[in-house]
Amino acid sequence: MRSLNRRSFFRAGAGIAGAFGMQNLLAAVEDNSTPYHRPKLKITDVKSANIVGFHVRIYTDQGLYGDGEGVDAVSGGPSIVQGFRYSLVGQSPLNIEGIWERIRTSGVFGGAQAGQYVATLTAVEIALWDLAGKALNLPIYQLMGGKLRDRIRVYCDCGTDDRNDPQAKAYINQVIENNFTMTKIDVDDAADPARFDRVNWTANNAEIDHMIDKVQFMRESLPKNIELAVDMHARYDLGTAKRVAKEMEPFRLVWLEEPVPPENIDAMKNVRDSTHTPICCGENIYMRWGFRELFEKQAVDIIMPDIQKCGGLMEGKKIADMAHAYYIPIAPHSQASPIGAMATAHMLATVPNFLVVEWHWSHPATRWERWKNFVKEGDIIEKGYIAVPDKPGIGVEMNEEYLRKLPGVNWFPA
Ligand code: MG
């Protein structure tokens, strides 16, 4: 009954969230409640787990917990998250902006502007949003200002791009039969026999011919209404990037991704200025300060921050809003499980300049099987879209019974 009382209290506070925004939410709830009903929700513990990826769970004194996920830059995440304990335990999980800023600024001398520190903080931030939503009985999109769309367009990373691949037809048919409206391929090939050097990434004519053939093959195999993007994985030098971008122009790609490494924004702009092929980058850039120069120099056509890596849901929304000021759409990179993917979907529902989000679990078949069973709600992608749920928090719950049986799973150890 204690839980019901708390929920009914927070239901009364639901309107307050929309009116004041998250920063002032805690103060508003406290101002509008009596001392007898004032929320006493406090964080009691934070744990992390390896569940196919890196997951964080934040616990409270009222039995509610929140789940978050970080990706890519999470090696060392379990020890980093324990370093965040002193900023979390005893705090109200509703004070998300305050907790985030305290952890970020306290880590400045430890590299808190990028990498593992920010990716781990990202997982914590998402867990706080899940917790706040559960405590207030509201979906995350509602806490972030309300939704502009009910469903989120997803593109399927294809898994093949080689006309000699015996699996090619099956992978391409998966994209078509599951009603995806877009797919992506990788044209960088470290094992290309035409390469002269194992280290340097200046592509020769034969390598560029191979890249064009991959795109040609995909365009021949896909119906016209399925769009195509191409990833170069931040490997190549400037001259190669410009040559490839030019060669790709007839294929009318949605974008060419990371044609050069992301840290030299002038080089990225040089590529963009040289071609009609739209240029996209962002999965290796962190927080709004990382993206600032990209916008100011107008070095890209599309950004693709990873919302499980760039700083979190609110940071992703701030980056999206900055992009909006420059008329740049956001098309997030994503490797996340359905927990991270659905958290991302809530945020993307609230920004006007959302284009499409990645999905990378279609291959091999065992990975897709895990995707379908990861949360109790089953496969959250239907006909190429994720419907944003109205349940509290992220709105999907891990299928513990299934996940505990997977190899390598380390379920929130004490
Ligand atoms: Mg990429």
mmCIF file with all atom_site columns, N, CA, C and O and ligand atoms in Angstrom, residues 184 231 233 257-258 283 304 333, ligand 1:
data_model
loop_
_atom_site.group_PDB
_atom_site.id
_atom_site.type_symbol
_atom_site.label_atom_id
_atom_site.label_alt_id
_atom_site.label_comp_id
_atom_site.label_asym_id
_atom_site.label_entity_id
_atom_site.label_seq_id
_atom_site.pdbx_PDB_ins_code
_atom_site.Cartn_x
_atom_site.Cartn_y
_atom_site.Cartn_z
_atom_site.occupancy
_atom_site.B_iso_or_equiv
_atom_site.pdbx_formal_charge
_atom_site.auth_seq_id
_atom_site.auth_comp_id
_atom_site.auth_asym_id
_atom_site.auth_atom_id
_atom_site.pdbx_PDB_model_num
ATOM   1  N  N  . LYS A 1 184 ? 22.119 0.209  -44.067 1.00 0.00 ? 184 LYS A N  1
ATOM   2  C  CA . LYS A 1 184 ? 23.465 0.797  -44.141 1.00 0.00 ? 184 LYS A CA 1
ATOM   3  C  C  . LYS A 1 184 ? 24.481 -0.310 -44.361 1.00 0.00 ? 184 LYS A C  1
ATOM   4  O  O  . LYS A 1 184 ? 24.298 -1.429 -43.868 1.00 0.00 ? 184 LYS A O  1
ATOM   5  N  N  . ASP A 1 231 ? 29.028 3.594  -44.547 1.00 0.00 ? 231 ASP A N  1
ATOM   6  C  CA . ASP A 1 231 ? 29.940 3.935  -43.443 1.00 0.00 ? 231 ASP A CA 1
ATOM   7  C  C  . ASP A 1 231 ? 31.384 3.681  -43.869 1.00 0.00 ? 231 ASP A C  1
ATOM   8  O  O  . ASP A 1 231 ? 31.696 2.617  -44.414 1.00 0.00 ? 231 ASP A O  1
ATOM   9  N  N  . HIS A 1 233 ? 33.819 4.374  -41.405 1.00 0.00 ? 233 HIS A N  1
ATOM   10 C  CA . HIS A 1 233 ? 34.421 4.061  -40.108 1.00 0.00 ? 233 HIS A CA 1
ATOM   11 C  C  . HIS A 1 233 ? 35.659 4.875  -39.735 1.00 0.00 ? 233 HIS A C  1
ATOM   12 O  O  . HIS A 1 233 ? 36.559 4.367  -39.052 1.00 0.00 ? 233 HIS A O  1
ATOM   13 N  N  . GLU A 1 257 ? 29.185 8.132  -43.980 1.00 0.00 ? 257 GLU A N  1
ATOM   14 C  CA . GLU A 1 257 ? 29.480 8.275  -42.543 1.00 0.00 ? 257 GLU A CA 1
ATOM   15 C  C  . GLU A 1 257 ? 30.974 8.256  -42.249 1.00 0.00 ? 257 GLU A C  1
ATOM   16 O  O  . GLU A 1 257 ? 31.690 7.381  -42.750 1.00 0.00 ? 257 GLU A O  1
ATOM   17 N  N  . GLU A 1 258 ? 31.415 9.190  -41.439 1.00 0.00 ? 258 GLU A N  1
ATOM   18 C  CA . GLU A 1 258 ? 32.810 9.312  -41.004 1.00 0.00 ? 258 GLU A CA 1
ATOM   19 C  C  . GLU A 1 258 ? 33.803 9.020  -42.149 1.00 0.00 ? 258 GLU A C  1
ATOM   20 O  O  . GLU A 1 258 ? 34.615 8.089  -42.049 1.00 0.00 ? 258 GLU A O  1
ATOM   21 N  N  . GLU A 1 283 ? 29.258 9.557  -33.897 1.00 0.00 ? 283 GLU A N  1
ATOM   22 C  CA . GLU A 1 283 ? 29.251 8.456  -32.924 1.00 0.00 ? 283 GLU A CA 1
ATOM   23 C  C  . GLU A 1 283 ? 30.492 8.447  -32.047 1.00 0.00 ? 283 GLU A C  1
ATOM   24 O  O  . GLU A 1 283 ? 30.494 7.796  -31.004 1.00 0.00 ? 283 GLU A O  1
ATOM   25 N  N  . MET A 1 304 ? 25.099 11.970 -35.956 1.00 0.00 ? 304 MET A N  1
ATOM   26 C  CA . MET A 1 304 ? 24.681 10.660 -35.446 1.00 0.00 ? 304 MET A CA 1
ATOM   27 C  C  . MET A 1 304 ? 25.343 10.375 -34.084 1.00 0.00 ? 304 MET A C  1
ATOM   28 O  O  . MET A 1 304 ? 26.095 9.422  -33.926 1.00 0.00 ? 304 MET A O  1
ATOM   29 N  N  . HIS A 1 333 ? 23.505 6.909  -34.038 1.00 0.00 ? 333 HIS A N  1
ATOM   30 C  CA . HIS A 1 333 ? 24.159 5.602  -34.071 1.00 0.00 ? 333 HIS A CA 1
ATOM   31 C  C  . HIS A 1 333 ? 23.597 4.801  -32.903 1.00 0.00 ? 333 HIS A C  1
ATOM   32 O  O  . HIS A 1 333 ? 23.294 5.350  -31.836 1.00 0.00 ? 333 HIS A O  1
HETATM 33 MG MG . MG  B 2 .   ? 29.737 4.235  -37.958 1.00 0.00 ? 1   MG  B MG 1
#
